[in-house]
Short mmCIF file of C-alpha atoms in Angstrom, two decimals:
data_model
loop_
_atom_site.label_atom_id
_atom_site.label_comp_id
_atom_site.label_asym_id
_atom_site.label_seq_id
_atom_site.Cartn_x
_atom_site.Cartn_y
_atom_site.Cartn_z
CA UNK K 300 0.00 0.00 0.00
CA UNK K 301 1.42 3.30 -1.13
CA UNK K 302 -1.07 5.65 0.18
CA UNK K 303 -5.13 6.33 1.49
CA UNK K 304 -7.34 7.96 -0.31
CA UNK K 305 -10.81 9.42 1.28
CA UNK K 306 -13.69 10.96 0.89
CA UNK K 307 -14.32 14.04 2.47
CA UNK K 308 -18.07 15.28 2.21
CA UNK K 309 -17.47 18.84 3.22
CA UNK K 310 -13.78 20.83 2.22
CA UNK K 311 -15.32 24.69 2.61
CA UNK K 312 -13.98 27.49 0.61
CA UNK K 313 -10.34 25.99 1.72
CA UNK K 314 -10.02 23.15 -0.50
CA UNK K 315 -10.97 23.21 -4.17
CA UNK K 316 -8.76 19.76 -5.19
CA UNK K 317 -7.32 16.74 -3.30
CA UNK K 318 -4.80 17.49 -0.84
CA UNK K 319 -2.34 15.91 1.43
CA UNK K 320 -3.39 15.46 4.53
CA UNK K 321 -1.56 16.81 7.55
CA UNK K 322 -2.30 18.34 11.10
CA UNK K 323 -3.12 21.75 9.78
CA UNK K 324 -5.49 20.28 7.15
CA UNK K 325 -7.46 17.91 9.80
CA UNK K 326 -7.86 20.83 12.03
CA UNK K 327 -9.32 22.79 9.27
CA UNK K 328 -11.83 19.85 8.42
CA UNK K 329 -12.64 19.71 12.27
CA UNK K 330 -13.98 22.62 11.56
CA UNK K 331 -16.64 21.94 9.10
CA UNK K 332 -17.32 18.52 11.13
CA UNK K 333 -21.09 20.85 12.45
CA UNK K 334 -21.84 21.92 8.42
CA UNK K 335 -22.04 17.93 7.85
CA UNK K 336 -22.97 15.80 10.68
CA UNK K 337 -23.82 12.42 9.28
CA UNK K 338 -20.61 12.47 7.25
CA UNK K 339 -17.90 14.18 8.45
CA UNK K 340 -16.98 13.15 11.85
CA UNK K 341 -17.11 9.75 10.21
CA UNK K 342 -14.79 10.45 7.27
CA UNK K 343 -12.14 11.85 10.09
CA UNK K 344 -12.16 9.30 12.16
CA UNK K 345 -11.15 6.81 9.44
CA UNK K 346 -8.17 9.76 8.55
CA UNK K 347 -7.04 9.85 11.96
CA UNK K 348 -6.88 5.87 12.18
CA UNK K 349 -4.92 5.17 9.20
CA UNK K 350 -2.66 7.93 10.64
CA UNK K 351 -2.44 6.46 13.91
CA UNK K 352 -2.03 2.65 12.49
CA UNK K 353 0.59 3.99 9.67
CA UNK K 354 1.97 7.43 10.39
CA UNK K 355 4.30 7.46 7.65
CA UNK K 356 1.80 6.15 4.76
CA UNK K 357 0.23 9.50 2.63
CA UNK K 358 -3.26 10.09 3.71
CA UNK K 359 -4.94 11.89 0.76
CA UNK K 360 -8.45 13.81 1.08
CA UNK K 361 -10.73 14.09 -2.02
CA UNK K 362 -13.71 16.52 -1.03
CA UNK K 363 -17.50 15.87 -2.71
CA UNK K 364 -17.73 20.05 -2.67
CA UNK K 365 -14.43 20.16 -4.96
CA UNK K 366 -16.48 19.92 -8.07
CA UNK K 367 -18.62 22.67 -7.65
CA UNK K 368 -15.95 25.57 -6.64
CA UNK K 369 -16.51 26.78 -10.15
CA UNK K 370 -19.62 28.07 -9.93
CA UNK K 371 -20.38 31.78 -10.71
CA UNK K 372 -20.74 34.15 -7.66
CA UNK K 373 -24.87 34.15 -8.26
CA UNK K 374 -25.02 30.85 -7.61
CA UNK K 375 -23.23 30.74 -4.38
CA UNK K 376 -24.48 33.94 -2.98
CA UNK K 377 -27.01 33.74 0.11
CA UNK K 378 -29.56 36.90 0.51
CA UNK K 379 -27.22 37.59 3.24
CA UNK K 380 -25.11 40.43 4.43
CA UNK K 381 -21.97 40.49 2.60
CA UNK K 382 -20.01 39.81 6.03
CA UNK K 383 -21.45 36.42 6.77
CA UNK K 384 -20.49 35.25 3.01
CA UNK K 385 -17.09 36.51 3.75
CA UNK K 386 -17.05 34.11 6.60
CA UNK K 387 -18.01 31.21 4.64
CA UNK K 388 -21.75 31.43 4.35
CA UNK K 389 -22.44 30.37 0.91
CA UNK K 390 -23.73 27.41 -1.24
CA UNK K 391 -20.88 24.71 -1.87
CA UNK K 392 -22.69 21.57 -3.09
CA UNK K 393 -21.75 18.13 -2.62
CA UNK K 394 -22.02 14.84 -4.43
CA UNK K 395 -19.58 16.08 -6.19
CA UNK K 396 -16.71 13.44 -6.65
CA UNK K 397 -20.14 11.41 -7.82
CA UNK K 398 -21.06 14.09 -10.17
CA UNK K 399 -17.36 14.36 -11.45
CA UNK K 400 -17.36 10.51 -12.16
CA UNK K 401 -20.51 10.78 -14.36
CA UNK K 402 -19.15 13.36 -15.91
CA UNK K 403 -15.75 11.72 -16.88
CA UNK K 404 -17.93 8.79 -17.88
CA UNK K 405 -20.37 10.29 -20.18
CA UNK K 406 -17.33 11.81 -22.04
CA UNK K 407 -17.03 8.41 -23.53
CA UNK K 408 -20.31 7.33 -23.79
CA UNK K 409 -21.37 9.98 -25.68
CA UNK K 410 -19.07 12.73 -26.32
CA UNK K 411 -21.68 15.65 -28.29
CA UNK K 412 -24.24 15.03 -24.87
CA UNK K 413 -21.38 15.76 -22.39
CA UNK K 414 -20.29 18.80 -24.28
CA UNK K 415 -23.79 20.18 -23.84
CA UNK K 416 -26.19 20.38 -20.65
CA UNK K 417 -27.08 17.45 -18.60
CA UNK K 418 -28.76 17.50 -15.46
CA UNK K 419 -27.88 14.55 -12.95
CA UNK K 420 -29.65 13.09 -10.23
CA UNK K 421 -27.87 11.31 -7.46
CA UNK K 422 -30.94 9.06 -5.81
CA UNK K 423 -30.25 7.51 -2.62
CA UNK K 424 -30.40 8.34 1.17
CA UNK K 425 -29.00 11.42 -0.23
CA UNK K 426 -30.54 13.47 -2.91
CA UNK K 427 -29.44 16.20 -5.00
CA UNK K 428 -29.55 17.61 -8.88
CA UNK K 429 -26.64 18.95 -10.84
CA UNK K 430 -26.69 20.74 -13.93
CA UNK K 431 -23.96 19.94 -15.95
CA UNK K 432 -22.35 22.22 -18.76
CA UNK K 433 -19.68 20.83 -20.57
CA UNK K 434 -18.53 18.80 -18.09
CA UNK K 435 -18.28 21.53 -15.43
CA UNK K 436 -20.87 21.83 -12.68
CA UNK K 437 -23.02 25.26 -13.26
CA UNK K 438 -25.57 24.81 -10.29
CA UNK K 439 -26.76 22.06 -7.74
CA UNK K 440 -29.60 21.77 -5.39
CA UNK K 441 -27.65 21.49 -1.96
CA UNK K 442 -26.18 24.45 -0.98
CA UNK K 443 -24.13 25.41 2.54
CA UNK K 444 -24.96 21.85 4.11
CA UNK K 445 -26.11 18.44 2.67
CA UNK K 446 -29.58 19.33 4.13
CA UNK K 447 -31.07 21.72 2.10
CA UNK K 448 -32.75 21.03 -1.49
CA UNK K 449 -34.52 17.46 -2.40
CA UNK K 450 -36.25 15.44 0.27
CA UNK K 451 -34.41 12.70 1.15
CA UNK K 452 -34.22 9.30 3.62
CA UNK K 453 -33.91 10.94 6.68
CA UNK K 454 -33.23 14.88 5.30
CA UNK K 455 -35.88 17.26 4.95
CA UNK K 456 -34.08 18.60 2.28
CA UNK K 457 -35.63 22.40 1.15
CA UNK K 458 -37.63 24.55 3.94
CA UNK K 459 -38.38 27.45 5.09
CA UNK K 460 -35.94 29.05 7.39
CA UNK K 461 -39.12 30.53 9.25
CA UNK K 462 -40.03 26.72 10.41
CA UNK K 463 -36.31 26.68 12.43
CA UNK K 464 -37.23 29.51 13.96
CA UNK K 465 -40.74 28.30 14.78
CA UNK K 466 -39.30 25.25 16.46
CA UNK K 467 -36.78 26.91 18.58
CA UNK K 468 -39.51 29.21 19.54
CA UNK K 469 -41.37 26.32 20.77
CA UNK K 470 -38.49 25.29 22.74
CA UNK K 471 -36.29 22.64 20.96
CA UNK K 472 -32.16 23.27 21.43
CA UNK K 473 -30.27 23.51 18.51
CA UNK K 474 -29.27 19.99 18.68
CA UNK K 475 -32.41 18.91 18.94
CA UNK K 476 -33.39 20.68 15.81
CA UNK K 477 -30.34 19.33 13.90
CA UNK K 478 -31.66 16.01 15.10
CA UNK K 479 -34.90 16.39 13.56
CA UNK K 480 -33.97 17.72 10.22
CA UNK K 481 -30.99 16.09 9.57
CA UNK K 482 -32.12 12.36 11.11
CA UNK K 483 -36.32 11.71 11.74
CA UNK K 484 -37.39 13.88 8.65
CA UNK K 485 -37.61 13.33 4.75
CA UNK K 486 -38.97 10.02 3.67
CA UNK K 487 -38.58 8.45 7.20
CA UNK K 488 -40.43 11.30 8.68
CA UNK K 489 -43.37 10.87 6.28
CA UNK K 490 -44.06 7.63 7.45
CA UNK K 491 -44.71 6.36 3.60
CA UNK K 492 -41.61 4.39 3.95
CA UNK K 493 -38.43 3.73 5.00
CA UNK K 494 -35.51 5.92 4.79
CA UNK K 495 -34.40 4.70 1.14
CA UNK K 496 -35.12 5.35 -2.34
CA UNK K 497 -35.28 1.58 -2.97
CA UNK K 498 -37.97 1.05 -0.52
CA UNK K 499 -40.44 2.63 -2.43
CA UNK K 500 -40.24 0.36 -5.35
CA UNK K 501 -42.76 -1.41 -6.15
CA UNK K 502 -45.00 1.47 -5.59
CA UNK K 503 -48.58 -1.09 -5.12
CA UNK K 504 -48.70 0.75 -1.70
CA UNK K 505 -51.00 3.64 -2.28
CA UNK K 506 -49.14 5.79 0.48
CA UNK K 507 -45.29 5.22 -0.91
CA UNK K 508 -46.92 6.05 -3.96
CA UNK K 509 -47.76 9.33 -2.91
CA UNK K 510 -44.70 10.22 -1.11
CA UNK K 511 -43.03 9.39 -3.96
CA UNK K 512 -44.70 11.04 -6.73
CA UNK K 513 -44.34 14.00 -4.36
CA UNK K 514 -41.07 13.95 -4.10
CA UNK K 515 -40.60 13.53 -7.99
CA UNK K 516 -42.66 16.47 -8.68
CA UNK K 517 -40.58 18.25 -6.14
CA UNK K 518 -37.64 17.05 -7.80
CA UNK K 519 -38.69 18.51 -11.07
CA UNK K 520 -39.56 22.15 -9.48
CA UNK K 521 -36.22 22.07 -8.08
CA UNK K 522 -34.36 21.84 -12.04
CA UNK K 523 -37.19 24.30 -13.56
CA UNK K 524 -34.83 27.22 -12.95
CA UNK K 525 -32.11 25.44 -15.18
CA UNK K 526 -32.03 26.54 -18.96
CA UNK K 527 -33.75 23.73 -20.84
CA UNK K 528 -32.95 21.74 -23.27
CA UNK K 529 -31.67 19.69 -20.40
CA UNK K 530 -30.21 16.09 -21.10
CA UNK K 531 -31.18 13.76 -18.01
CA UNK K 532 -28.89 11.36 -16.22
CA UNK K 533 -29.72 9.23 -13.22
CA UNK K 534 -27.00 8.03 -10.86
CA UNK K 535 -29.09 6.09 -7.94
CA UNK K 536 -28.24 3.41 -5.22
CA UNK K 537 -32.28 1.55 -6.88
CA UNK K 538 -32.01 0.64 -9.82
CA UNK K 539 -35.61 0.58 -10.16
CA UNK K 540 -35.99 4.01 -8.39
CA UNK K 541 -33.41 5.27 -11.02
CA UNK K 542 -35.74 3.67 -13.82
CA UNK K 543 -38.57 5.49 -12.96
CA UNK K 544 -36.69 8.29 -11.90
CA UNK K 545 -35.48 9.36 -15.20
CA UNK K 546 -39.06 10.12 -16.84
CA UNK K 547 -39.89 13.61 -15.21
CA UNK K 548 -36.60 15.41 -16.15
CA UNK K 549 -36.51 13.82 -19.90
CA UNK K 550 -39.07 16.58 -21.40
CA UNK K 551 -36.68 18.00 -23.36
CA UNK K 552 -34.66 14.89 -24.63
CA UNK K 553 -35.48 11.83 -26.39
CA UNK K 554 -33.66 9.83 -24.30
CA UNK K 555 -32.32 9.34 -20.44
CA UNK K 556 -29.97 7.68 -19.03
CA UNK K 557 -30.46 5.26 -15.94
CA UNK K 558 -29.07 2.98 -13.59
CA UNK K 559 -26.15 2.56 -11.28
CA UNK K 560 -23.31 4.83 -12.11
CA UNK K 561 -20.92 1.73 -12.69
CA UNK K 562 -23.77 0.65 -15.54
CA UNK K 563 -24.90 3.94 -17.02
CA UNK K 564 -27.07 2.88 -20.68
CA UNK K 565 -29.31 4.71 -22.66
CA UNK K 566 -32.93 4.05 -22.38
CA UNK K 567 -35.07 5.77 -24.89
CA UNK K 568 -38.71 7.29 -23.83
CA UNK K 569 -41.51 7.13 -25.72
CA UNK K 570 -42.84 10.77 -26.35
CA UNK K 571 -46.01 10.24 -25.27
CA UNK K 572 -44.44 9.18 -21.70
CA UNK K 573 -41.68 11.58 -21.92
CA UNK K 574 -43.56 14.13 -19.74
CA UNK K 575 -46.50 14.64 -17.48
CA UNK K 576 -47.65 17.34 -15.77
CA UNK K 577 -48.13 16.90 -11.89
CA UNK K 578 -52.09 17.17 -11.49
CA UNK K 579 -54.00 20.31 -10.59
CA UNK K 580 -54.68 21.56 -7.38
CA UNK K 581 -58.95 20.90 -6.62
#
């Protein structure tokens, strides 16, 4: 063994590639250990084990916000004083060394679609949407923590800031808000399911269903902003979730692609199933 390589969910403003990891670097991803709960005191605690078991063998950190440091300064920008974004307040994204791997991969697939726009969906415990130009992320759905934009397993995914302050107000602590959002909320805390994708498959259950169709549609409304035509990957831990997946962000193309990112293959749609509109409101 020559070296470690890890993933790192959150790297902040600090770290836009992989780096070498050394005391100065841990400290700094210490840090961010609050902006990513679920992930990051996890990801450090392998780090500081292969340090402790080999101290002299390279310990290299590869961050899933690298991919998105390109963005434009619109897209990262909160509706915040300029201060707080000076101190790090700002959307970074994640899913990123995901995103990058699709990416890579759909430059020989299909060369012409990955020189355009694509928008891919990682589907699993996590959620998110990336739009894709060129190979280069442009936007993504999560933003200064993996907690805001799709619903997810466990992850309530977009809200309105005014509900955190309604719930302090009614006297939860801030860890027991964290504790809600981040761990009894999305999927799980809709009681259709489970907290995976791949539970909801098949969907004979008329409440999974539900939950899910909802959280397609709100899926969809989270790409609308993004310039169409659009392209439409899937990247999912269910296969079948992935399958179905594909259909509501395919409006614009004639095709989507689905599956596993180790078995990405193009799966034409039928026009006439292309695209439906959610239903209206009675």
């Amino acid at each position: 063994m020559c070296a470690i390589g890890h993933r790192i969910v959150h790297g902040g403003a600090d770290f836009s590639r992989p780096v070498l990891v050394d005391d100065r670097v841990l400290a700094r991803l210490e840090v961010l250990s609050p902006l990513a709960p679920l992930h990051q005191p996890h990801n450090l605690a392998a780090v500081r084990l292969a340090r402790s078991g080999r101290p002299g063998l390279p310990q290299v950190a590869c961050f899933d916000t690298a991919f998105h440091h390109g963005h434009a300064s619109v897209v990262t920008r909160f509706a915040l004083p300029r201060t707080w974004h000076e101190q790090g307040v700002r959307r970074y994204g994640f899913h990123g060394l995901s995103y990058e791997f699709i990416a890579d991969e759909l430059r020989g697939l299909d060369p012409a679609l990955a020189a355009g726009r694509v928008i891919v969906a990682h589907l699993g415990n996590g959620a998110s949407l990336c739009a894709i130009h060129d190979g280069r992320s442009v936007d993504t759905t999560m933003g200064f923590t993996a907690l805001d934009g799709l619903m997810m397993g466990t992850r309530c995914g977009a809200l309105d800031p005014g509900v955190i302050l309604y719930l302090q107000q009614q006297g939860l602590t801030p860890d027991a808000v964290q504790t809600l959002l981040y761990e009894q909320s999305g999927l799980l805390g809709s009681r259709a399911c489970r907290a995976t994708c791949g539970c909801c498959w098949p969907v004979s259950n008329p409440r999974r269903r539900r939950r899910w169709s909802c959280s397609c549609i709100a899926s969809f409304g989270k790409s609308a902003p993004w310039p169409l035509p659009w392209a439409a990957w899937t990247a999912s831990s269910s296969p079948q979730a992935s399958a179905r997946t594909r259909r509501p962000f395919a409006r614009a193309s004639p095709s989507a692609w689905a599956g596993p990112a180790s078995r990405l293959t193009a799966r034409p749609i039928a026009p006439d199933r292309a695209w439906s509109a959610p239903p209206k409101a009675a």
